[in-house]
Amino acid sequence: QVQLQESGPGLVKPSQTLSLTCTVSGDSITTAYRYWTWIRQPPGKGLEWIGNIGASASTYYSPSLKSRTSISRDTSKNQFTLQLSSVTPEDSAVYYCARSLFSGAIAAALAPGAYWGQGTQVTVSS
C-alpha cells in the first residue's frame, strides 16, 4: 500500500523559507509514470497545486508560485522536498504531498491511482 507522510516545521517566520519533506513507502519515487506533487489548502479556500517532480526528476511548477518554489528529491531515502521562499502569512495553509500517475495539476492528484498524505499545517507568523 502506498503511503505518504509530510514532515517539517509547523511555524515559519515571514520572509523565511518553508521546507517540507514527504516520505514515501510502498512505491519508489523513481518508478516511471509517477508524479510526486505538493498541494496546499489555505484556510477557507480551495486546493492549490504547487508543483511536482517526475520519476526522471523533471519539475513542473504553478506559474503563480514558480519564482519562489523548488521541489527536489532524495532517492536514497525515497523522499521529495518542497522549498517555498520569501513566505508571507498568505502562505499559511495545510500542505499535502501526493502521488499521481500523470502530470495534470489538481486533476491528476484527484484521479484514480492517486495517493495523498494526511497533510501538515504550516503557519507563517512572526
Backbone as JSON Lines, residues from 0, in Angstrom:
{"i":0,"aa":"Q","n":[0.84,-1.18,0.0],"ca":[0.0,0.0,0.0],"c":[0.89,1.25,0.0]}
{"i":1,"aa":"V","n":[0.53,2.18,-0.83],"ca":[1.31,3.41,-0.93],"c":[0.94,4.34,0.22]}
{"i":2,"aa":"Q","n":[1.95,4.86,0.88],"ca":[1.73,5.81,1.96],"c":[2.68,6.99,1.79]}
{"i":3,"aa":"L","n":[2.17,8.17,2.1],"ca":[2.98,9.39,2.06],"c":[2.82,10.12,3.39]}
{"i":4,"aa":"Q","n":[3.91,10.67,3.87],"ca":[3.89,11.36,5.15],"c":[4.68,12.65,5.05]}
{"i":5,"aa":"E","n":[3.99,13.77,5.32],"ca":[4.65,15.07,5.31],"c":[5.34,15.33,6.65]}
{"i":6,"aa":"S","n":[6.44,16.04,6.62],"ca":[7.1,16.44,7.85],"c":[7.79,17.78,7.64]}
{"i":7,"aa":"G","n":[7.9,18.53,8.74],"ca":[8.54,19.83,8.67],"c":[7.99,20.74,9.74]}
{"i":8,"aa":"P","n":[8.57,21.92,9.88],"ca":[8.12,22.84,10.93],"c":[6.71,23.35,10.68]}
{"i":9,"aa":"G","n":[5.97,23.5,11.75],"ca":[4.61,23.99,11.65],"c":[4.51,25.5,11.69]}
{"i":10,"aa":"L","n":[5.61,26.16,12.03],"ca":[5.62,27.62,12.15],"c":[6.85,28.16,11.45]}
{"i":11,"aa":"V","n":[6.63,29.1,10.55],"ca":[7.72,29.72,9.8],"c":[7.55,31.24,9.89]}
{"i":12,"aa":"K","n":[8.65,31.94,10.03],"ca":[8.58,33.41,10.12],"c":[8.49,34.02,8.73]}
{"i":13,"aa":"P","n":[7.82,35.15,8.62],"ca":[7.75,35.84,7.33],"c":[9.15,36.11,6.77]}
{"i":14,"aa":"S","n":[9.25,36.0,5.47],"ca":[10.46,36.2,4.67],"c":[11.39,34.99,4.69]}
{"i":15,"aa":"Q","n":[11.11,34.02,5.54],"ca":[11.96,32.83,5.58],"c":[11.51,31.81,4.53]}
{"i":16,"aa":"T","n":[12.23,30.7,4.49],"ca":[11.91,29.64,3.54],"c":[11.22,28.49,4.23]}
{"i":17,"aa":"L","n":[10.07,28.13,3.7],"ca":[9.31,26.96,4.19],"c":[9.92,25.72,3.54]}
{"i":18,"aa":"S","n":[10.18,24.72,4.36],"ca":[10.74,23.48,3.85],"c":[9.98,22.29,4.42]}
{"i":19,"aa":"L","n":[9.43,21.47,3.54],"ca":[8.69,20.28,3.92],"c":[9.23,19.07,3.17]}
{"i":20,"aa":"T","n":[9.2,17.94,3.84],"ca":[9.64,16.69,3.24],"c":[8.5,15.7,3.22]}
{"i":21,"aa":"C","n":[8.4,14.95,2.16],"ca":[7.42,13.88,2.04],"c":[8.16,12.55,1.93]}
{"i":22,"aa":"T","n":[7.88,11.66,2.87],"ca":[8.48,10.33,2.87],"c":[7.48,9.34,2.28]}
{"i":23,"aa":"V","n":[7.94,8.59,1.3],"ca":[7.08,7.67,0.56],"c":[7.42,6.23,0.92]}
{"i":24,"aa":"S","n":[6.39,5.44,1.11],"ca":[6.56,4.0,1.29],"c":[5.56,3.28,0.41]}
{"i":25,"aa":"G","n":[5.91,2.07,0.01],"ca":[5.03,1.29,-0.83],"c":[5.17,1.58,-2.32]}
{"i":26,"aa":"D","n":[6.05,2.48,-2.7],"ca":[6.31,2.82,-4.09],"c":[7.66,3.5,-4.12]}
{"i":27,"aa":"S","n":[8.26,3.55,-5.31],"ca":[9.54,4.23,-5.47],"c":[9.35,5.53,-6.23]}
{"i":28,"aa":"I","n":[10.0,6.58,-5.78],"ca":[9.85,7.87,-6.47],"c":[10.55,7.88,-7.83]}
{"i":29,"aa":"T","n":[11.28,6.82,-8.15],"ca":[11.93,6.76,-9.46],"c":[11.17,5.85,-10.43]}
{"i":30,"aa":"T","n":[10.05,5.29,-9.98],"ca":[9.25,4.45,-10.88],"c":[8.65,5.3,-11.98]}
{"i":31,"aa":"A","n":[8.68,4.78,-13.19],"ca":[8.14,5.52,-14.32],"c":[6.66,5.81,-14.15]}
{"i":32,"aa":"Y","n":[6.22,6.9,-14.78],"ca":[4.81,7.31,-14.76],"c":[4.33,7.59,-13.34]}
{"i":33,"aa":"R","n":[5.2,8.23,-12.59],"ca":[4.83,8.7,-11.25],"c":[5.17,10.19,-11.17]}
{"i":34,"aa":"Y","n":[4.26,10.96,-10.58],"ca":[4.48,12.38,-10.37],"c":[4.23,12.66,-8.9]}
{"i":35,"aa":"W","n":[5.23,13.24,-8.27],"ca":[5.2,13.46,-6.83],"c":[4.94,14.94,-6.61]}
{"i":36,"aa":"T","n":[3.82,15.2,-5.95],"ca":[3.17,16.51,-6.02],"c":[3.04,17.17,-4.66]}
{"i":37,"aa":"W","n":[3.09,18.5,-4.68],"ca":[2.75,19.29,-3.5],"c":[1.5,20.14,-3.81]}
{"i":38,"aa":"I","n":[0.59,20.12,-2.85],"ca":[-0.67,20.83,-2.95],"c":[-0.91,21.5,-1.61]}
{"i":39,"aa":"R","n":[-1.58,22.63,-1.6],"ca":[-1.9,23.26,-0.33],"c":[-3.35,23.75,-0.33]}
{"i":40,"aa":"Q","n":[-3.85,23.96,0.88],"ca":[-5.2,24.49,1.05],"c":[-5.19,25.54,2.15]}
{"i":41,"aa":"P","n":[-5.23,26.81,1.78],"ca":[-5.3,27.88,2.79],"c":[-6.64,27.8,3.51]}
{"i":42,"aa":"P","n":[-6.73,28.35,4.71],"ca":[-8.0,28.3,5.44],"c":[-9.12,28.98,4.67]}
{"i":43,"aa":"G","n":[-10.23,28.27,4.55],"ca":[-11.4,28.81,3.88],"c":[-11.32,28.87,2.37]}
{"i":44,"aa":"K","n":[-10.26,28.3,1.8],"ca":[-10.08,28.35,0.34],"c":[-9.96,26.95,-0.24]}
{"i":45,"aa":"G","n":[-9.91,26.88,-1.55],"ca":[-9.81,25.6,-2.23],"c":[-8.38,25.1,-2.33]}
{"i":46,"aa":"L","n":[-8.25,23.92,-2.93],"ca":[-6.93,23.32,-3.13],"c":[-6.14,24.11,-4.17]}
{"i":47,"aa":"E","n":[-4.86,24.25,-3.91],"ca":[-3.96,24.94,-4.85],"c":[-2.79,24.02,-5.16]}
{"i":48,"aa":"W","n":[-2.6,23.72,-6.43],"ca":[-1.48,22.9,-6.88],"c":[-0.22,23.74,-6.87]}
{"i":49,"aa":"I","n":[0.84,23.22,-6.25],"ca":[2.1,23.95,-6.15],"c":[3.08,23.5,-7.23]}
{"i":50,"aa":"G","n":[3.21,22.19,-7.38],"ca":[4.13,21.67,-8.38],"c":[4.4,20.2,-8.16]}
{"i":51,"aa":"N","n":[5.19,19.61,-9.05],"ca":[5.54,18.22,-8.88],"c":[6.92,17.91,-9.44]}
{"i":52,"aa":"I","n":[7.38,16.72,-9.13],"ca":[8.64,16.21,-9.66],"c":[8.35,14.83,-10.21]}
{"i":53,"aa":"G","n":[8.78,14.6,-11.42],"ca":[8.52,13.33,-12.06],"c":[9.57,12.28,-11.75]}
{"i":54,"aa":"A","n":[9.33,11.08,-12.24],"ca":[10.25,9.98,-11.99],"c":[11.65,10.26,-12.53]}
{"i":55,"aa":"S","n":[11.72,11.07,-13.57],"ca":[13.01,11.41,-14.17],"c":[13.63,12.65,-13.54]}
{"i":56,"aa":"A","n":[12.99,13.16,-12.5],"ca":[13.43,14.36,-11.77],"c":[13.06,15.65,-12.47]}
{"i":57,"aa":"S","n":[12.28,15.58,-13.53],"ca":[11.77,16.81,-14.15],"c":[10.79,17.47,-13.19]}
{"i":58,"aa":"T","n":[10.82,18.78,-13.14],"ca":[9.94,19.51,-12.23],"c":[8.99,20.42,-13.0]}
{"i":59,"aa":"Y","n":[7.8,20.61,-12.42],"ca":[6.78,21.46,-13.01],"c":[6.18,22.28,-11.88]}
{"i":60,"aa":"Y","n":[6.04,23.58,-12.09],"ca":[5.57,24.45,-11.02],"c":[4.38,25.27,-11.47]}
{"i":61,"aa":"S","n":[3.55,25.62,-10.47],"ca":[2.48,26.55,-10.74],"c":[3.09,27.89,-11.15]}
{"i":62,"aa":"P","n":[2.58,28.49,-12.23],"ca":[3.14,29.79,-12.67],"c":[3.1,30.85,-11.58]}
{"i":63,"aa":"S","n":[2.07,30.8,-10.75],"ca":[1.94,31.84,-9.73],"c":[2.93,31.69,-8.58]}
{"i":64,"aa":"L","n":[3.51,30.5,-8.44],"ca":[4.44,30.24,-7.34],"c":[5.85,29.89,-7.83]}
{"i":65,"aa":"K","n":[6.02,29.81,-9.13],"ca":[7.25,29.29,-9.71],"c":[8.5,30.02,-9.23]}
{"i":66,"aa":"S","n":[8.4,31.34,-9.1],"ca":[9.59,32.13,-8.74],"c":[10.07,31.85,-7.32]}
{"i":67,"aa":"R","n":[9.21,31.25,-6.49],"ca":[9.57,31.02,-5.09],"c":[9.66,29.54,-4.73]}
{"i":68,"aa":"T","n":[9.43,28.66,-5.7],"ca":[9.29,27.23,-5.39],"c":[10.44,26.4,-5.95]}
{"i":69,"aa":"S","n":[10.84,25.42,-5.15],"ca":[11.79,24.41,-5.6],"c":[11.37,23.06,-5.04]}
{"i":70,"aa":"I","n":[11.26,22.07,-5.89],"ca":[10.96,20.7,-5.48],"c":[12.16,19.84,-5.87]}
{"i":71,"aa":"S","n":[12.64,19.07,-4.91],"ca":[13.79,18.21,-5.15],"c":[13.51,16.84,-4.53]}
{"i":72,"aa":"R","n":[14.45,15.94,-4.69],"ca":[14.23,14.59,-4.16],"c":[15.52,13.99,-3.66]}
{"i":73,"aa":"D","n":[15.38,13.0,-2.78],"ca":[16.49,12.2,-2.27],"c":[16.1,10.74,-2.53]}
{"i":74,"aa":"T","n":[16.65,10.19,-3.58],"ca":[16.25,8.82,-3.96],"c":[16.72,7.79,-2.95]}
{"i":75,"aa":"S","n":[17.8,8.07,-2.23],"ca":[18.3,7.11,-1.24],"c":[17.34,6.96,-0.06]}
{"i":76,"aa":"K","n":[16.57,8.02,0.18],"ca":[15.61,7.99,1.29],"c":[14.16,7.86,0.79]}
{"i":77,"aa":"N","n":[14.0,7.83,-0.53],"ca":[12.65,7.8,-1.12],"c":[11.8,8.97,-0.62]}
{"i":78,"aa":"Q","n":[12.37,10.14,-0.67],"ca":[11.72,11.35,-0.18],"c":[11.77,12.44,-1.26]}
{"i":79,"aa":"F","n":[10.8,13.34,-1.21],"ca":[10.89,14.54,-2.01],"c":[10.54,15.74,-1.14]}
{"i":80,"aa":"T","n":[11.08,16.89,-1.51],"ca":[11.06,18.05,-0.64],"c":[10.53,19.28,-1.35]}
{"i":81,"aa":"L","n":[9.79,20.07,-0.62],"ca":[9.29,21.36,-1.1],"c":[10.02,22.47,-0.36]}
{"i":82,"aa":"Q","n":[10.48,23.45,-1.11],"ca":[11.0,24.68,-0.52],"c":[10.27,25.85,-1.15]}
{"i":83,"aa":"L","n":[9.7,26.69,-0.3],"ca":[8.98,27.87,-0.74],"c":[9.61,29.07,-0.04]}
{"i":84,"aa":"S","n":[10.2,29.94,-0.8],"ca":[10.97,31.04,-0.24],"c":[10.13,32.3,-0.03]}
{"i":85,"aa":"S","n":[10.67,33.21,0.75],"ca":[10.06,34.53,0.98],"c":[8.59,34.42,1.35]}
{"i":86,"aa":"V","n":[8.3,33.59,2.33],"ca":[6.91,33.34,2.69],"c":[6.29,34.55,3.38]}
{"i":87,"aa":"T","n":[4.98,34.65,3.23],"ca":[4.17,35.65,3.9],"c":[3.02,34.93,4.61]}
{"i":88,"aa":"P","n":[2.26,35.63,5.42],"ca":[1.11,34.97,6.08],"c":[0.14,34.34,5.08]}
{"i":89,"aa":"E","n":[0.09,34.84,3.85],"ca":[-0.8,34.26,2.84],"c":[-0.36,32.85,2.43]}
{"i":90,"aa":"D","n":[0.83,32.45,2.81],"ca":[1.3,31.09,2.52],"c":[0.9,30.11,3.62]}
{"i":91,"aa":"S","n":[0.23,30.58,4.65],"ca":[-0.27,29.69,5.71],"c":[-1.33,28.78,5.1]}
{"i":92,"aa":"A","n":[-1.19,27.48,5.35],"ca":[-2.11,26.51,4.73],"c":[-1.82,25.13,5.28]}
{"i":93,"aa":"V","n":[-2.72,24.21,4.97],"ca":[-2.4,22.79,5.13],"c":[-1.7,22.35,3.85]}
{"i":94,"aa":"Y","n":[-0.54,21.79,3.99],"ca":[0.26,21.35,2.86],"c":[0.18,19.83,2.74]}
{"i":95,"aa":"Y","n":[-0.1,19.36,1.53],"ca":[-0.22,17.93,1.26],"c":[0.82,17.5,0.22]}
{"i":96,"aa":"C","n":[1.33,16.3,0.4],"ca":[2.07,15.68,-0.69],"c":[1.21,14.56,-1.26]}
{"i":97,"aa":"A","n":[1.41,14.29,-2.53],"ca":[0.55,13.32,-3.2],"c":[1.32,12.64,-4.33]}
{"i":98,"aa":"R","n":[0.81,11.48,-4.72],"ca":[1.33,10.78,-5.89],"c":[0.23,10.71,-6.94]}
{"i":99,"aa":"S","n":[0.59,11.02,-8.16],"ca":[-0.36,10.82,-9.26],"c":[0.34,10.05,-10.37]}
{"i":100,"aa":"L","n":[-0.49,9.54,-11.29],"ca":[0.04,8.71,-12.36],"c":[0.23,9.49,-13.65]}
{"i":101,"aa":"F","n":[-0.12,10.77,-13.63],"ca":[0.17,11.64,-14.75],"c":[0.3,13.06,-14.22]}
{"i":102,"aa":"S","n":[0.9,13.91,-15.01],"ca":[1.11,15.29,-14.58],"c":[-0.04,16.13,-15.09]}
{"i":103,"aa":"G","n":[-0.87,16.6,-14.17],"ca":[-2.03,17.38,-14.59],"c":[-2.6,18.21,-13.48]}
{"i":104,"aa":"A","n":[-1.73,18.77,-12.67],"ca":[-2.14,19.65,-11.58],"c":[-3.14,18.94,-10.66]}
{"i":105,"aa":"I","n":[-4.15,19.67,-10.22],"ca":[-5.08,19.11,-9.23],"c":[-5.83,17.89,-9.79]}
{"i":106,"aa":"A","n":[-6.21,17.95,-11.03],"ca":[-6.98,16.86,-11.63],"c":[-6.23,15.53,-11.51]}
{"i":107,"aa":"A","n":[-4.93,15.57,-11.72],"ca":[-4.14,14.35,-11.64],"c":[-4.11,13.81,-10.22]}
{"i":108,"aa":"A","n":[-4.04,14.72,-9.26],"ca":[-3.98,14.31,-7.86],"c":[-5.32,13.8,-7.34]}
{"i":109,"aa":"L","n":[-6.39,14.04,-8.09],"ca":[-7.71,13.55,-7.69],"c":[-8.16,12.36,-8.53]}
{"i":110,"aa":"A","n":[-7.35,11.96,-9.48],"ca":[-7.71,10.88,-10.39],"c":[-7.46,9.52,-9.75]}
{"i":111,"aa":"P","n":[-8.03,8.46,-10.32],"ca":[-7.75,7.11,-9.82],"c":[-6.25,6.83,-9.8]}
{"i":112,"aa":"G","n":[-5.82,6.15,-8.77],"ca":[-4.4,5.83,-8.64],"c":[-3.62,6.85,-7.86]}
{"i":113,"aa":"A","n":[-4.28,7.94,-7.47],"ca":[-3.59,8.95,-6.68],"c":[-3.63,8.61,-5.2]}
{"i":114,"aa":"Y","n":[-2.57,8.98,-4.52],"ca":[-2.49,8.82,-3.07],"c":[-2.06,10.14,-2.46]}
{"i":115,"aa":"W","n":[-2.57,10.41,-1.26],"ca":[-2.25,11.65,-0.56],"c":[-1.7,11.35,0.83]}
{"i":116,"aa":"G","n":[-0.86,12.26,1.33],"ca":[-0.53,12.25,2.73],"c":[-1.66,12.86,3.54]}
{"i":117,"aa":"Q","n":[-1.53,12.83,4.84],"ca":[-2.6,13.34,5.71],"c":[-2.61,14.85,5.78]}
{"i":118,"aa":"G","n":[-1.52,15.49,5.36],"ca":[-1.43,16.94,5.4],"c":[-0.77,17.45,6.66]}
{"i":119,"aa":"T","n":[-0.14,18.6,6.54],"ca":[0.5,19.22,7.7],"c":[0.23,20.72,7.68]}
{"i":120,"aa":"Q","n":[-0.16,21.25,8.81],"ca":[-0.46,22.68,8.92],"c":[0.84,23.47,9.01]}
{"i":121,"aa":"V","n":[0.95,24.49,8.18],"ca":[2.07,25.42,8.26],"c":[1.51,26.82,8.45]}
{"i":122,"aa":"T","n":[1.97,27.48,9.48],"ca":[1.54,28.84,9.76],"c":[2.74,29.78,9.6]}
{"i":123,"aa":"V","n":[2.51,30.86,8.88],"ca":[3.56,31.87,8.7],"c":[3.22,33.04,9.6]}
{"i":124,"aa":"S","n":[4.04,33.26,10.6],"ca":[3.77,34.3,11.58],"c":[5.05,34.65,12.31]}
{"i":125,"aa":"S","n":[5.14,35.91,12.7],"ca":[6.3,36.33,13.48],"c":[6.04,36.12,14.97]}
